[in-house]
Each structure stands twice: as structure tokens, then as C-alpha cells.
Amino acid sequence: MEKIEWAISVDKLRLCINMPENLFAFFQKEYTSKNEKIRILDEKDFHLVFFEEEKKKDKEKDEKDKEKDKIFATLHVRDNDTFFELGTFTFMNTDRYKNQAFFEFSNGALYRVFSMGYDGLPNNYIGCLSYVIDYYSMKYNNVTELEIAFDSNFNYVSKIRNAIKNIHKYDLFLRGKYQKENEKLVGYGEYNEMETRTKLSKTPTLYFHHAKSTDMELKVYDKNREINEKNQYKKYIKDWLNWNDSSKIYRIEVTWRNTNVREALQSLSKIKEEWGVHENFLNLILQRDFLMAMLLDGAKRLVYFKKKKTGEELSIFELARGI
């Protein structure tokens, strides 16, 4: 029997950070070197590359946000004797976002190995951002978008589809509500890329979502196919997984926005009190058990099953034996 491999990763993380007074003005003028297109501020252990500054009126935006004042910079951190791009800052000085910054991690940085944990699994460079935040006396404010990915060589796409269709064995719950057998499925859809009219993929992408496009969503798909056919540059994900056979990678991916994260932490505080401390999020995100708890909580808010005979509740992850 094939061994079931699995791994959990942060695939996207965008944060809002509060800046102290005058830091925006400092970033407007400070540099250690520059040319016609960029300014570089070298802080030895890291450096900021300011690639564009913008100050203009935007008539298409609302009145409060007409006066634009933004500074864009990529953050490069040390990896032994070299530096790599951790992500991008947008420093704001608008009426709406006065003295605030947004930071989004580069996808490749989230799959770059910083160290190996005691469990033999890799840790990434997310923790390096806290050093930069502290260095400039900034403070974490909130998450604006978070994606956590669960990868496995087990075909969750077909298993979930079969469970949805198996009305004699499972009851289905979408968005926390029981779905009657002949009721239209609300908050569920499938996307099938047709190669030809007679050749449909056996593993379409499955979508579970709330009513609002800005709310939580869950996606289940063939990650290996996506990498091979669309995003070959993302082969670093296979290096991160480090499986003996990476020809099968099926991904369950949950996306949270700001209010979703706060709701999740409130829920998880019932498991561990410290998991409910929003201000400590940048430390929590480094813990694998916290990530798994986030995934289970997030997935259940969108979809879960119950065995008809026993009433036993099953998350989509529990459809695979051995996990």
C-alpha cells in the first residue's frame, strides 16, 4: 500500500503593519546607494530596495483616498553569504491608511528553507519579518490575506467528489448547513479545463466558498499538474516537500481575510488560550500544530460530512485513512 505523504505550508501571507510617526518621511529620503530607477537602504542584515515612489491624485477613488502617497520597496534578507527577496512593502501616508504599511511575502520565500525542525520538517523565513518590524519600531496590526496549503499524494479531489455524490453513506454540510439530497449545492463549484470536448479532466478544481467574494474560500486541486502545465518556476515547492515521489501532489488550500482570521483565532482559543491572542499572530504562524488547527477550523466552516449510520463527523482531511 502506498504511503500517504502530507505536508502543511503557508502559501500566501499579506499583513498590515503600523508605522511610527515620521517613518514614512524617513523612507522618502534615506538611502545608502541609488541610481536612476532605485534607491537602496542597506541595514547590513537586510536591505530595502525602493523601486517606485508615487504621489498623485486618483479621481477614480473615493474622496478620502484621493491624495495618494505611497512608497514601494522590496525587502531582501540574508541567507548565509547572499540575500534574497522576502517580499514587498507598500508604505502608506494616505488619509485612509495614515502611517500604515502592507507587506506581502514572495511565494518563493515561503518555500525557502531557513532551518530544519526537531520533527525533521523545514522551517521558512517568515520569522525574519519580525526582526525588520522591530528594527523600525513598527507594530503588527492584522492579516489582510492568508492562505494555508495542505499537500498530499492522496487524491483528495476524487475522494471529496465521491463523498459528495454518495448520498447513501454521507450527509453533506456546506457553510455549516445540512444539504438535502436534491437541494442545489450552495457554495460549491467545479472548474474543469477541457482539453477537448471528448476529453475532460478526471480531477477538476473544487471550490467551496461563502456568499461574499471577500470572505473565506477553499480550493482542492491537482497541484502537480498546475506546476507542470502553468507554473514551472514553482518547482521549488517540490524541493520544499522533498518527497521520494513528487509526481502526485494534491492540494487543499484555504484562504482567510482579515475578519476571518480574527474569527478563527477566537475559535481556536478554546483549544489553546494562547492561540486566541491576535497580537501574537506572527509567532503563532511559525507553529505547525497551529497551522493544522487553522486548516481544520477553516475547512469545517465551508464543508464537512457525517456518516449516516453513526453520525460521526468527518472533515475533508479525514477522508484519507492514515492521516
GROMACS .gro file of C-alpha atoms in nm:
model
  323
    1MET     CA    1   0.000   0.000   0.000
    2GLU     CA    2   0.136   0.340  -0.099
    3LYS     CA    3   0.249   0.553   0.195
    4ILE     CA    4   0.038   0.865   0.237
    5GLU     CA    5   0.263   1.170   0.234
    6TRP     CA    6   0.144   1.505   0.357
    7ALA     CA    7   0.278   1.849   0.441
    8ILE     CA    8   0.140   2.183   0.556
    9SER     CA    9   0.267   2.520   0.434
   10VAL     CA   10   0.185   2.889   0.426
   11ASP     CA   11   0.128   2.971   0.058
   12LYS     CA   12   0.032   3.339   0.089
   13LEU     CA   13   0.058   3.597   0.366
   14ARG     CA   14  -0.020   3.967   0.346
   15LEU     CA   15  -0.007   4.185   0.657
   16CYS     CA   16  -0.096   4.535   0.770
   17ILE     CA   17   0.166   4.697   0.995
   18ASN     CA   18   0.153   5.021   1.192
   19MET     CA   19   0.440   5.266   1.144
   20PRO     CA   20   0.566   5.520   1.398
   21GLU     CA   21   0.534   5.892   1.323
   22ASN     CA   22   0.792   6.023   1.072
   23LEU     CA   23   0.899   5.678   0.944
   24PHE     CA   24   0.728   5.744   0.610
   25ALA     CA   25   0.924   6.069   0.575
   26PHE     CA   26   1.242   5.879   0.666
   27PHE     CA   27   1.182   5.624   0.388
   28GLN     CA   28   1.115   5.904   0.139
   29LYS     CA   29   1.470   6.038   0.156
   30GLU     CA   30   1.705   5.783   0.314
   31TYR     CA   31   1.936   5.560   0.110
   32THR     CA   32   2.287   5.420   0.109
   33SER     CA   33   2.310   5.397  -0.272
   34LYS     CA   34   2.093   5.478  -0.570
   35ASN     CA   35   2.069   5.505  -0.947
   36GLU     CA   36   1.807   5.647  -1.184
   37LYS     CA   37   1.549   5.379  -1.107
   38ILE     CA   38   1.601   5.258  -0.750
   39ARG     CA   39   1.728   5.361  -0.406
   40ILE     CA   40   1.882   5.108  -0.169
   41LEU     CA   41   1.880   5.137   0.208
   42ASP     CA   42   2.136   4.885   0.339
   43GLU     CA   43   2.088   4.789   0.704
   44LYS     CA   44   2.361   4.518   0.696
   45ASP     CA   45   2.139   4.219   0.791
   46PHE     CA   46   1.874   4.328   0.541
   47HIS     CA   47   1.815   4.599   0.285
   48LEU     CA   48   1.522   4.777   0.127
   49VAL     CA   49   1.512   4.842  -0.247
   50PHE     CA   50   1.278   5.134  -0.321
   51PHE     CA   51   1.167   5.075  -0.677
   52GLU     CA   52   0.893   5.333  -0.717
   53GLU     CA   53   0.750   5.633  -0.539
   54GLU     CA   54   0.409   5.767  -0.623
   55LYS     CA   55   0.232   6.084  -0.523
   56LYS     CA   56  -0.064   6.175  -0.738
   57LYS     CA   57  -0.437   6.233  -0.749
   58ASP     CA   58  -0.661   5.945  -0.845
   59LYS     CA   59  -1.006   6.065  -0.945
   60GLU     CA   60  -1.147   5.713  -0.963
   61LYS     CA   61  -1.103   5.656  -0.588
   62ASP     CA   62  -1.329   5.789  -0.316
   63GLU     CA   63  -1.283   6.135  -0.168
   64LYS     CA   64  -1.093   6.016   0.137
   65ASP     CA   65  -0.830   5.842  -0.071
   66LYS     CA   66  -0.776   6.095  -0.350
   67GLU     CA   67  -0.441   6.218  -0.219
   68LYS     CA   68  -0.214   5.923  -0.287
   69ASP     CA   69   0.114   5.890  -0.105
   70LYS     CA   70   0.284   5.553  -0.129
   71ILE     CA   71   0.637   5.416  -0.125
   72PHE     CA   72   0.713   5.070  -0.264
   73ALA     CA   73   1.013   4.865  -0.155
   74THR     CA   74   1.124   4.505  -0.176
   75LEU     CA   75   1.276   4.359   0.139
   76HIS     CA   76   1.590   4.149   0.098
   77VAL     CA   77   1.718   3.940   0.389
   78ARG     CA   78   2.035   3.745   0.447
   79ASP     CA   79   2.072   3.377   0.369
   80ASN     CA   80   2.429   3.284   0.469
   81ASP     CA   81   2.651   3.488   0.232
   82THR     CA   82   2.379   3.608  -0.001
   83PHE     CA   83   2.049   3.798   0.009
   84PHE     CA   84   1.711   3.708  -0.135
   85GLU     CA   85   1.374   3.883  -0.170
   86LEU     CA   86   1.148   3.810   0.128
   87GLY     CA   87   0.860   4.022   0.000
   88THR     CA   88   0.730   4.369  -0.080
   89PHE     CA   89   0.639   4.664   0.140
   90THR     CA   90   0.387   4.933   0.048
   91PHE     CA   91   0.436   5.221   0.290
   92MET     CA   92   0.124   5.439   0.310
   93ASN     CA   93   0.061   5.800   0.402
   94THR     CA   94  -0.299   5.847   0.287
   95ASP     CA   95  -0.595   5.970   0.487
   96ARG     CA   96  -0.731   5.616   0.496
   97TYR     CA   97  -0.402   5.442   0.578
   98LYS     CA   98  -0.205   5.705   0.768
   99ASN     CA   99   0.127   5.567   0.894
  100GLN     CA  100   0.047   5.212   0.788
  101ALA     CA  101   0.234   4.964   0.572
  102PHE     CA  102   0.133   4.648   0.390
  103PHE     CA  103   0.374   4.360   0.343
  104GLU     CA  104   0.326   4.058   0.117
  105PHE     CA  105   0.568   3.766   0.125
  106SER     CA  106   0.713   3.644  -0.204
  107ASN     CA  107   0.578   3.297  -0.275
  108GLY     CA  108   0.927   3.153  -0.323
  109ALA     CA  109   1.037   3.287   0.017
  110LEU     CA  110   0.758   3.092   0.187
  111TYR     CA  111   0.912   2.770   0.049
  112ARG     CA  112   1.276   2.859   0.120
  113VAL     CA  113   1.432   2.651   0.397
  114PHE     CA  114   1.562   2.855   0.691
  115SER     CA  115   1.623   2.559   0.920
  116MET     CA  116   1.508   2.205   0.990
  117GLY     CA  117   1.285   2.149   1.290
  118TYR     CA  118   1.318   1.880   1.556
  119ASP     CA  119   1.047   1.690   1.367
  120GLY     CA  120   1.268   1.678   1.059
  121LEU     CA  121   1.046   1.919   0.867
  122PRO     CA  122   1.162   2.250   0.716
  123ASN     CA  123   1.100   2.596   0.861
  124ASN     CA  124   1.080   2.900   0.634
  125TYR     CA  125   1.184   3.266   0.668
  126ILE     CA  126   0.857   3.420   0.792
  127GLY     CA  127   1.015   3.493   1.130
  128CYS     CA  128   1.269   3.729   0.969
  129LEU     CA  129   0.998   3.990   0.915
  130SER     CA  130   0.954   4.036   1.291
  131TYR     CA  131   1.318   4.148   1.315
  132VAL     CA  132   1.262   4.417   1.050
  133ILE     CA  133   0.937   4.531   1.213
  134ASP     CA  134   1.113   4.567   1.549
  135TYR     CA  135   1.415   4.736   1.391
  136TYR     CA  136   1.200   5.026   1.267
  137SER     CA  137   0.974   5.026   1.579
  138MET     CA  138   0.675   4.920   1.372
  139LYS     CA  139   0.394   4.704   1.511
  140TYR     CA  140   0.189   4.423   1.360
  141ASN     CA  141  -0.174   4.528   1.307
  142ASN     CA  142  -0.361   4.249   1.126
  143VAL     CA  143  -0.365   3.990   0.849
  144THR     CA  144  -0.526   4.108   0.527
  145GLU     CA  145  -0.494   3.773   0.346
  146LEU     CA  146  -0.369   3.428   0.444
  147GLU     CA  147  -0.352   3.101   0.251
  148ILE     CA  148  -0.253   2.775   0.416
  149ALA     CA  149  -0.193   2.471   0.195
  150PHE     CA  150  -0.220   2.102   0.279
  151ASP     CA  151  -0.037   1.887   0.024
  152SER     CA  152  -0.067   1.510  -0.009
  153ASN     CA  153  -0.006   1.231  -0.261
  154PHE     CA  154  -0.360   1.113  -0.178
  155ASN     CA  155  -0.617   1.213  -0.441
  156TYR     CA  156  -0.850   1.430  -0.235
  157VAL     CA  157  -1.020   1.566  -0.546
  158SER     CA  158  -1.180   1.234  -0.642
  159LYS     CA  159  -1.239   1.132  -0.280
  160ILE     CA  160  -1.430   1.452  -0.197
  161ARG     CA  161  -1.632   1.435  -0.520
  162ASN     CA  162  -1.725   1.075  -0.448
  163ALA     CA  163  -1.825   1.161  -0.092
  164ILE     CA  164  -2.049   1.444  -0.216
  165LYS     CA  165  -2.221   1.206  -0.459
  166ASN     CA  166  -2.255   0.921  -0.208
  167ILE     CA  167  -2.591   1.024  -0.062
  168HIS     CA  168  -2.642   0.681   0.097
  169LYS     CA  169  -2.327   0.691   0.310
  170TYR     CA  170  -2.270   1.059   0.395
  171ASP     CA  171  -2.466   1.367   0.494
  172LEU     CA  172  -2.314   1.683   0.350
  173PHE     CA  173  -2.284   2.019   0.527
  174LEU     CA  174  -2.193   2.335   0.334
  175ARG     CA  175  -2.131   2.661   0.519
  176GLY     CA  176  -2.243   2.478   0.834
  177LYS     CA  177  -2.585   2.387   0.695
  178TYR     CA  178  -2.717   2.041   0.609
  179GLN     CA  179  -2.767   1.989   0.236
  180LYS     CA  180  -3.074   1.791   0.135
  181GLU     CA  181  -3.015   1.526  -0.129
  182ASN     CA  182  -3.198   1.706  -0.410
  183GLU     CA  183  -3.116   2.058  -0.294
  184LYS     CA  184  -2.897   2.282  -0.510
  185LEU     CA  185  -2.544   2.290  -0.375
  186VAL     CA  186  -2.477   2.642  -0.245
  187GLY     CA  187  -2.118   2.747  -0.203
  188TYR     CA  188  -1.969   2.466  -0.413
  189GLY     CA  189  -1.845   2.458  -0.770
  190GLU     CA  190  -1.611   2.272  -1.004
  191TYR     CA  191  -1.378   2.409  -1.268
  192ASN     CA  192  -1.280   2.172  -1.546
  193GLU     CA  193  -1.021   2.273  -1.803
  194MET     CA  194  -1.134   2.097  -2.118
  195GLU     CA  195  -0.856   1.972  -2.341
  196THR     CA  196  -1.114   1.866  -2.599
  197ARG     CA  197  -1.491   1.817  -2.591
  198THR     CA  198  -1.441   1.444  -2.553
  199LYS     CA  199  -1.157   1.456  -2.301
  200LEU     CA  200  -1.240   1.611  -1.966
  201SER     CA  201  -1.004   1.608  -1.673
  202LYS     CA  202  -1.081   1.347  -1.410
  203THR     CA  203  -0.957   1.586  -1.143
  204PRO     CA  204  -1.131   1.923  -1.180
  205THR     CA  205  -1.060   2.200  -0.930
  206LEU     CA  206  -1.316   2.202  -0.648
  207TYR     CA  207  -1.425   2.535  -0.496
  208PHE     CA  208  -1.603   2.590  -0.164
  209HIS     CA  209  -1.688   2.949  -0.077
  210HIS     CA  210  -1.910   3.188   0.116
  211ALA     CA  211  -2.153   3.429  -0.049
  212LYS     CA  212  -1.915   3.728  -0.044
  213SER     CA  213  -1.609   3.723  -0.269
  214THR     CA  214  -1.412   3.887   0.013
  215ASP     CA  215  -1.492   3.602   0.253
  216MET     CA  216  -1.327   3.264   0.311
  217GLU     CA  217  -1.276   3.011   0.034
  218LEU     CA  218  -1.136   2.662  -0.006
  219LYS     CA  219  -0.985   2.507  -0.316
  220VAL     CA  220  -0.891   2.142  -0.384
  221TYR     CA  221  -0.687   2.066  -0.694
  222ASP     CA  222  -0.403   1.879  -0.864
  223LYS     CA  223  -0.102   2.091  -0.766
  224ASN     CA  224   0.147   1.881  -0.962
  225ARG     CA  225  -0.048   1.939  -1.283
  226GLU     CA  226  -0.066   2.313  -1.215
  227ILE     CA  227   0.312   2.332  -1.163
  228ASN     CA  228   0.393   2.126  -1.473
  229GLU     CA  229   0.146   2.297  -1.706
  230LYS     CA  230   0.128   2.657  -1.581
  231ASN     CA  231   0.385   2.745  -1.318
  232GLN     CA  232   0.703   2.550  -1.382
  233TYR     CA  233   0.901   2.813  -1.190
  234LYS     CA  234   0.722   2.689  -0.876
  235LYS     CA  235   0.916   2.363  -0.874
  236TYR     CA  236   1.069   2.496  -0.553
  237ILE     CA  237   0.751   2.362  -0.389
  238LYS     CA  238   0.861   2.008  -0.479
  239ASP     CA  239   1.205   2.080  -0.332
  240TRP     CA  240   1.035   2.202  -0.014
  241LEU     CA  241   0.822   1.886   0.012
  242ASN     CA  242   1.125   1.665  -0.054
  243TRP     CA  243   0.914   1.355  -0.119
  244ASN     CA  244   1.065   1.046  -0.279
  245ASP     CA  245   0.797   1.071  -0.549
  246SER     CA  246   0.660   1.419  -0.626
  247SER     CA  247   0.460   1.313  -0.932
  248LYS     CA  248   0.140   1.321  -0.723
  249ILE     CA  249   0.063   1.639  -0.530
  250TYR     CA  250  -0.299   1.714  -0.445
  251ARG     CA  251  -0.361   2.037  -0.257
  252ILE     CA  252  -0.628   2.158  -0.017
  253GLU     CA  253  -0.590   2.534   0.011
  254VAL     CA  254  -0.787   2.759   0.249
  255THR     CA  255  -0.794   3.139   0.217
  256TRP     CA  256  -0.879   3.376   0.502
  257ARG     CA  257  -0.923   3.755   0.504
  258ASN     CA  258  -0.894   3.993   0.799
  259THR     CA  259  -1.222   3.925   0.984
  260ASN     CA  260  -1.198   3.551   0.904
  261VAL     CA  261  -0.860   3.531   1.080
  262ARG     CA  262  -0.995   3.706   1.389
  263GLU     CA  263  -1.294   3.469   1.400
  264ALA     CA  264  -1.065   3.168   1.361
  265LEU     CA  265  -0.837   3.277   1.646
  266GLN     CA  266  -1.136   3.330   1.871
  267SER     CA  267  -1.250   2.976   1.791
  268LEU     CA  268  -0.902   2.826   1.840
  269SER     CA  269  -0.863   2.993   2.180
  270LYS     CA  270  -1.098   2.721   2.309
  271ILE     CA  271  -0.828   2.465   2.223
  272LYS     CA  272  -0.530   2.669   2.345
  273GLU     CA  273  -0.575   3.006   2.511
  274GLU     CA  274  -0.256   3.145   2.355
  275TRP     CA  275  -0.391   3.069   2.005
  276GLY     CA  276  -0.653   3.338   2.058
  277VAL     CA  277  -0.402   3.622   2.105
  278HIS     CA  278  -0.423   3.813   1.775
  279GLU     CA  279  -0.124   4.035   1.858
  280ASN     CA  280   0.093   3.721   1.871
  281PHE     CA  281  -0.001   3.602   1.522
  282LEU     CA  282   0.350   3.632   1.374
  283ASN     CA  283   0.473   3.383   1.632
  284LEU     CA  284   0.170   3.154   1.603
  285ILE     CA  285   0.212   3.122   1.225
  286LEU     CA  286   0.550   2.954   1.286
  287GLN     CA  287   0.385   2.663   1.472
  288ARG     CA  288   0.279   2.362   1.264
  289ASP     CA  289   0.013   2.249   1.512
  290PHE     CA  290  -0.142   2.597   1.495
  291LEU     CA  291  -0.145   2.585   1.113
  292MET     CA  292  -0.317   2.246   1.118
  293ALA     CA  293  -0.575   2.373   1.367
  294MET     CA  294  -0.639   2.677   1.144
  295LEU     CA  295  -0.689   2.448   0.844
  296LEU     CA  296  -0.931   2.217   1.023
  297ASP     CA  297  -1.131   2.509   1.160
  298GLY     CA  298  -1.137   2.690   0.824
  299ALA     CA  299  -1.233   2.385   0.620
  300LYS     CA  300  -1.516   2.294   0.858
  301ARG     CA  301  -1.669   2.640   0.818
  302LEU     CA  302  -1.711   2.560   0.449
  303VAL     CA  303  -1.762   2.184   0.420
  304TYR     CA  304  -1.776   1.865   0.627
  305PHE     CA  305  -1.953   1.527   0.624
  306LYS     CA  306  -2.134   1.299   0.867
  307LYS     CA  307  -2.164   0.923   0.835
  308LYS     CA  308  -2.531   0.836   0.804
  309LYS     CA  309  -2.506   0.517   1.010
  310THR     CA  310  -2.314   0.652   1.308
  311GLY     CA  311  -2.344   1.030   1.287
  312GLU     CA  312  -1.964   1.052   1.307
  313GLU     CA  313  -1.839   1.385   1.176
  314LEU     CA  314  -1.564   1.381   0.914
  315SER     CA  315  -1.355   1.669   0.790
  316ILE     CA  316  -1.240   1.656   0.429
  317PHE     CA  317  -0.892   1.566   0.558
  318GLU     CA  318  -1.025   1.258   0.736
  319LEU     CA  319  -1.148   1.109   0.410
  320ALA     CA  320  -0.795   0.968   0.373
  321ARG     CA  321  -0.706   0.683   0.605
  322GLY     CA  322  -0.372   0.715   0.772
  323ILE     CA  323  -0.387   1.092   0.827
   0.00000   0.00000   0.00000
